Amino acid sequence: MTTPTRRTPARLADTRALLFDLDGVLTPTADVHMRAWSRLFTPYLEAHGVAPYTQADYFAFIDGKPRYDGVRSLLESRGIELPLGTPDDAPDDDTVCGLGNRKNAEFTAELDEHGVEPYPGSLRFLTTAIEAGLHVAVVSSSANAVVVLRTAGILDRFPVVVDGLVARQDGLAGKPAPDTYLDAAGRFGLTAAECVVVEDATSGVEAGRNGAFGLVIGVDRGAGADALREHGADVVVTDLADLITELPQPAVSTT
């Protein structure tokens, strides 16, 4: 269990909205993504005769970024240059977008095979926040956010979902730029200072810091508490259930 920082209770008690990343924060789909990236890059890097793909690569180059940015970052780490291509590229095309689309096919296969459920602590935290009257949104780099939320049975809890598809459609820069989080706050008519960002990726907490949000909560699912703090997290926990008592409490009816 993680002890919150002293300023966390006041920040959470005063917030009007919680803006959640999805993978690794609400659902353990980070594990699904990691398996899909491994299925993509293990044979690909082996065929190119460079250093093999490891789980550390996921956190260093991929986690939290839009899919094509993750592909580009990983390839650059191995000195491999490919043309960008277009989002319409076939999964077999040897382009950044082609590899990204191949990864997406691997992710869909993993999700269909194994399904996904919310983290129990995150679900309790989310439920308490909604009961307290807070706005909640999902802000995810993934183009599969709606599918994941529906599979996990929590899509109906989020009136606002700003995902990779929305970002592409509206021309929003991906994390660590704060644009997608600022867009979600704006959909509620709120400023960044009135909102809390909840993230598990270094690029995501950096987005929260870059957007000057009221509080940035890091959830350590493997990135490391020190790394999350260095990139902008005000507080780091291993389970959002640790912060339930710091949320505004639902009003008690006297009638």
Tab-separated table of C-alpha atoms in Angstrom:
chain	number	residue	atom	x	y	z
A	1	MET	CA	0.000	0.000	0.000
A	2	THR	CA	1.291	3.463	-0.921
A	3	THR	CA	1.035	6.449	1.403
A	4	PRO	CA	-0.294	9.509	-0.480
A	5	THR	CA	1.661	12.753	-0.358
A	6	ARG	CA	0.389	15.377	2.094
A	7	ARG	CA	-1.011	17.633	-0.643
A	8	THR	CA	-2.952	14.858	-2.394
A	9	PRO	CA	-6.081	14.922	-0.182
A	10	ALA	CA	-6.701	18.641	-0.754
A	11	ARG	CA	-6.127	18.343	-4.491
A	12	LEU	CA	-8.453	15.350	-4.832
A	13	ALA	CA	-11.104	16.804	-2.545
A	14	ASP	CA	-11.228	19.977	-4.663
A	15	THR	CA	-11.188	18.382	-8.092
A	16	ARG	CA	-14.149	18.433	-10.445
A	17	ALA	CA	-13.056	15.784	-12.939
A	18	LEU	CA	-10.862	12.707	-13.172
A	19	LEU	CA	-9.241	12.056	-16.530
A	20	PHE	CA	-8.113	8.434	-16.727
A	21	ASP	CA	-5.695	6.759	-19.043
A	22	LEU	CA	-7.080	3.318	-19.895
A	23	ASP	CA	-4.448	0.633	-20.403
A	24	GLY	CA	-2.700	-0.078	-17.114
A	25	VAL	CA	-4.889	2.343	-15.144
A	26	LEU	CA	-8.459	1.075	-15.472
A	27	THR	CA	-7.818	-2.261	-17.159
A	28	PRO	CA	-4.824	-4.599	-17.370
A	29	THR	CA	-4.787	-4.252	-21.140
A	30	ALA	CA	-1.183	-3.119	-20.844
A	31	ASP	CA	-0.451	-6.845	-20.500
A	32	VAL	CA	-2.389	-7.511	-23.704
A	33	HIS	CA	-0.505	-4.711	-25.458
A	34	MET	CA	2.848	-6.000	-24.210
A	35	ARG	CA	2.119	-9.477	-25.578
A	36	ALA	CA	1.003	-7.993	-28.892
A	37	TRP	CA	4.121	-5.823	-29.201
A	38	SER	CA	6.274	-8.839	-28.370
A	39	ARG	CA	4.533	-10.895	-31.054
A	40	LEU	CA	5.313	-8.119	-33.519
A	41	PHE	CA	8.856	-7.153	-32.651
A	42	THR	CA	10.445	-10.413	-31.459
A	43	PRO	CA	10.577	-11.967	-34.937
A	44	TYR	CA	10.996	-8.607	-36.695
A	45	LEU	CA	14.111	-7.570	-34.780
A	46	GLU	CA	15.529	-11.077	-34.977
A	47	ALA	CA	15.161	-10.983	-38.764
A	48	HIS	CA	17.086	-7.678	-38.828
A	49	GLY	CA	19.935	-9.040	-36.698
A	50	VAL	CA	19.702	-6.389	-33.998
A	51	ALA	CA	19.287	-6.544	-30.207
A	52	PRO	CA	16.249	-8.639	-29.269
A	53	TYR	CA	12.991	-7.148	-28.041
A	54	THR	CA	12.529	-7.090	-24.252
A	55	GLN	CA	9.832	-5.953	-21.832
A	56	ALA	CA	12.058	-3.014	-20.901
A	57	ASP	CA	11.668	-1.769	-24.481
A	58	TYR	CA	7.931	-1.492	-23.955
A	59	PHE	CA	8.301	0.910	-21.027
A	60	ALA	CA	11.212	2.832	-22.568
A	61	PHE	CA	9.926	3.380	-26.109
A	62	ILE	CA	6.270	2.406	-26.477
A	63	ASP	CA	4.176	2.737	-23.322
A	64	GLY	CA	1.583	5.533	-23.472
A	65	LYS	CA	2.475	6.746	-26.959
A	66	PRO	CA	0.293	6.638	-30.070
A	67	ARG	CA	0.894	3.329	-31.836
A	68	TYR	CA	2.863	4.649	-34.819
A	69	ASP	CA	5.024	6.813	-32.526
A	70	GLY	CA	5.788	3.697	-30.492
A	71	VAL	CA	6.824	1.802	-33.612
A	72	ARG	CA	9.072	4.667	-34.704
A	73	SER	CA	10.694	5.037	-31.281
A	74	LEU	CA	11.456	1.325	-30.991
A	75	LEU	CA	12.900	1.160	-34.495
A	76	GLU	CA	15.058	4.240	-33.857
A	77	SER	CA	16.460	2.538	-30.747
A	78	ARG	CA	17.763	-0.217	-33.038
A	79	GLY	CA	18.952	2.089	-35.806
A	80	ILE	CA	16.246	0.934	-38.219
A	81	GLU	CA	14.739	3.509	-40.564
A	82	LEU	CA	11.474	2.884	-42.401
A	83	PRO	CA	9.179	5.147	-44.391
A	84	LEU	CA	6.179	6.342	-42.428
A	85	GLY	CA	3.590	5.103	-44.895
A	86	THR	CA	-0.088	5.854	-44.264
A	87	PRO	CA	-2.727	4.530	-41.834
A	88	ASP	CA	-4.210	2.600	-44.758
A	89	ASP	CA	-1.057	0.479	-45.185
A	90	ALA	CA	-1.556	-3.286	-45.045
A	91	PRO	CA	-0.148	-5.084	-41.987
A	92	ASP	CA	2.426	-6.778	-44.234
A	93	ASP	CA	3.811	-3.464	-45.541
A	94	ASP	CA	7.330	-2.677	-44.313
A	95	THR	CA	6.471	0.820	-43.141
A	96	VAL	CA	5.957	2.381	-39.723
A	97	CYS	CA	2.197	2.393	-40.275
A	98	GLY	CA	2.245	-1.126	-41.681
A	99	LEU	CA	3.997	-2.436	-38.572
A	100	GLY	CA	1.613	-0.460	-36.380
A	101	ASN	CA	-1.359	-2.016	-38.138
A	102	ARG	CA	0.186	-5.460	-37.742
A	103	LYS	CA	0.515	-4.824	-34.015
A	104	ASN	CA	-3.141	-3.790	-33.857
A	105	ALA	CA	-4.164	-7.086	-35.450
A	106	GLU	CA	-2.110	-8.941	-32.824
A	107	PHE	CA	-3.783	-6.905	-30.062
A	108	THR	CA	-7.274	-7.682	-31.348
A	109	ALA	CA	-6.440	-11.376	-31.477
A	110	GLU	CA	-5.148	-11.320	-27.892
A	111	LEU	CA	-8.233	-9.422	-26.654
A	112	ASP	CA	-10.642	-11.779	-28.413
A	113	GLU	CA	-8.868	-14.780	-26.959
A	114	HIS	CA	-8.433	-13.632	-23.349
A	115	GLY	CA	-10.908	-10.767	-22.775
A	116	VAL	CA	-10.267	-8.141	-20.078
A	117	GLU	CA	-11.742	-7.004	-16.756
A	118	PRO	CA	-11.157	-3.774	-14.789
A	119	TYR	CA	-8.659	-3.685	-11.954
A	120	PRO	CA	-10.801	-4.181	-8.805
A	121	GLY	CA	-9.219	-1.221	-6.988
A	122	SER	CA	-9.607	1.052	-9.996
A	123	LEU	CA	-13.255	0.047	-10.340
A	124	ARG	CA	-13.930	0.906	-6.691
A	125	PHE	CA	-12.142	4.243	-7.092
A	126	LEU	CA	-14.122	5.013	-10.250
A	127	THR	CA	-17.433	4.069	-8.644
A	128	THR	CA	-16.759	6.266	-5.610
A	129	ALA	CA	-15.791	9.196	-7.838
A	130	ILE	CA	-18.993	8.934	-9.872
A	131	GLU	CA	-21.113	8.660	-6.725
A	132	ALA	CA	-19.413	11.813	-5.432
A	133	GLY	CA	-20.559	13.659	-8.555
A	134	LEU	CA	-17.195	13.989	-10.288
A	135	HIS	CA	-16.935	14.076	-14.066
A	136	VAL	CA	-14.935	11.158	-15.474
A	137	ALA	CA	-13.332	10.664	-18.868
A	138	VAL	CA	-10.969	8.251	-20.569
A	139	VAL	CA	-7.998	9.752	-22.411
A	140	SER	CA	-6.103	7.029	-24.246
A	141	SER	CA	-3.621	6.878	-27.094
A	142	SER	CA	-5.158	3.581	-28.153
A	143	ALA	CA	-7.476	3.344	-31.134
A	144	ASN	CA	-9.108	0.397	-29.359
A	145	ALA	CA	-10.281	2.246	-26.248
A	146	VAL	CA	-14.026	1.895	-26.906
A	147	VAL	CA	-13.674	-1.821	-27.654
A	148	VAL	CA	-11.665	-2.367	-24.466
A	149	LEU	CA	-14.117	-0.368	-22.334
A	150	ARG	CA	-17.046	-2.308	-23.784
A	151	THR	CA	-15.292	-5.647	-23.249
A	152	ALA	CA	-14.550	-4.655	-19.636
A	153	GLY	CA	-18.199	-3.652	-19.091
A	154	ILE	CA	-17.518	-0.017	-18.132
A	155	LEU	CA	-18.087	1.935	-21.349
A	156	ASP	CA	-21.402	3.343	-20.096
A	157	ARG	CA	-19.642	5.057	-17.175
A	158	PHE	CA	-17.704	7.449	-19.395
A	159	PRO	CA	-19.565	10.217	-21.218
A	160	VAL	CA	-16.261	11.397	-22.707
A	161	VAL	CA	-13.689	9.168	-24.417
A	162	VAL	CA	-10.784	10.878	-26.169
A	163	ASP	CA	-8.825	8.081	-27.825
A	164	GLY	CA	-6.432	7.605	-30.694
A	165	LEU	CA	-9.234	7.794	-33.247
A	166	VAL	CA	-10.496	11.110	-31.852
A	167	ALA	CA	-6.959	12.482	-31.724
A	168	ARG	CA	-6.358	11.587	-35.376
A	169	GLN	CA	-9.721	12.982	-36.469
A	170	ASP	CA	-9.280	16.270	-34.586
A	171	GLY	CA	-5.542	16.674	-35.203
A	172	LEU	CA	-4.572	16.425	-31.530
A	173	ALA	CA	-0.934	15.766	-30.673
A	174	GLY	CA	-0.313	12.577	-28.713
A	175	LYS	CA	1.201	12.239	-25.254
A	176	PRO	CA	3.526	13.623	-23.853
A	177	ALA	CA	1.804	16.658	-25.380
A	178	PRO	CA	-1.148	17.606	-23.145
A	179	ASP	CA	-3.579	18.154	-26.041
A	180	THR	CA	-5.780	15.093	-25.558
A	181	TYR	CA	-6.149	15.714	-21.827
A	182	LEU	CA	-6.907	19.395	-22.411
A	183	ASP	CA	-9.511	18.387	-24.983
A	184	ALA	CA	-11.240	16.120	-22.454
A	185	ALA	CA	-11.248	18.864	-19.817
A	186	GLY	CA	-12.720	21.272	-22.344
A	187	ARG	CA	-15.568	18.897	-23.136
A	188	PHE	CA	-16.656	19.296	-19.514
A	189	GLY	CA	-16.166	23.070	-19.677
A	190	LEU	CA	-13.335	22.834	-17.147
A	191	THR	CA	-9.801	24.164	-16.915
A	192	ALA	CA	-6.779	21.932	-16.458
A	193	ALA	CA	-6.412	23.172	-12.875
A	194	GLU	CA	-9.855	21.764	-12.060
A	195	CYS	CA	-8.973	18.265	-13.289
A	196	VAL	CA	-6.813	15.354	-12.152
A	197	VAL	CA	-4.860	13.201	-14.590
A	198	VAL	CA	-4.461	9.499	-13.715
A	199	GLU	CA	-1.702	7.725	-15.641
A	200	ASP	CA	0.625	4.722	-15.569
A	201	ALA	CA	3.015	5.763	-18.341
A	202	THR	CA	5.875	8.252	-18.149
A	203	SER	CA	4.654	9.931	-21.332
A	204	GLY	CA	1.198	10.278	-19.775
A	205	VAL	CA	2.290	11.844	-16.486
A	206	GLU	CA	4.514	14.147	-18.527
A	207	ALA	CA	1.410	15.172	-20.495
A	208	GLY	CA	-0.325	15.985	-17.220
A	209	ARG	CA	2.606	18.096	-16.072
A	210	ASN	CA	2.878	19.840	-19.444
A	211	GLY	CA	-0.804	20.745	-19.264
A	212	ALA	CA	-0.541	22.184	-15.728
A	213	PHE	CA	-3.296	19.954	-14.387
A	214	GLY	CA	-4.376	20.281	-10.780
A	215	LEU	CA	-2.886	16.928	-9.813
A	216	VAL	CA	-1.121	14.132	-11.666
A	217	ILE	CA	-1.498	10.665	-10.158
A	218	GLY	CA	0.907	7.976	-11.301
A	219	VAL	CA	-0.144	4.340	-11.040
A	220	ASP	CA	2.943	2.150	-10.982
A	221	ARG	CA	2.277	-0.946	-13.076
A	222	GLY	CA	5.915	-1.418	-14.031
A	223	ALA	CA	7.274	1.935	-15.192
A	224	GLY	CA	8.709	2.529	-11.707
A	225	ALA	CA	7.722	5.057	-9.056
A	226	ASP	CA	10.898	7.122	-9.473
A	227	ALA	CA	10.464	7.354	-13.239
A	228	LEU	CA	6.821	8.417	-12.885
A	229	ARG	CA	7.750	11.138	-10.395
A	230	GLU	CA	10.636	12.347	-12.546
A	231	HIS	CA	8.276	12.782	-15.499
A	232	GLY	CA	5.604	14.673	-13.600
A	233	ALA	CA	3.598	12.558	-11.159
A	234	ASP	CA	2.719	14.396	-7.939
A	235	VAL	CA	1.917	11.123	-6.178
A	236	VAL	CA	2.451	7.485	-7.110
A	237	VAL	CA	0.359	4.533	-5.946
A	238	THR	CA	0.264	0.887	-6.896
A	239	ASP	CA	-3.518	0.658	-6.508
A	240	LEU	CA	-6.063	3.460	-6.921
A	241	ALA	CA	-8.026	1.972	-4.027
A	242	ASP	CA	-5.371	3.579	-1.801
A	243	LEU	CA	-6.840	6.992	-2.678
A	244	ILE	CA	-10.559	6.296	-2.272
A	245	THR	CA	-10.754	7.980	1.123
A	246	GLU	CA	-9.195	11.137	-0.355
A	247	LEU	CA	-12.022	11.631	-2.880
A	248	PRO	CA	-14.914	14.007	-2.215
A	249	GLN	CA	-17.551	12.133	-0.286
A	250	PRO	CA	-21.089	11.748	-1.679
A	251	ALA	CA	-23.613	14.126	-0.135
A	252	VAL	CA	-25.771	12.478	2.517
A	253	SER	CA	-29.501	13.097	2.096
A	254	THR	CA	-31.353	14.368	5.172
A	255	THR	CA	-34.824	13.747	3.752
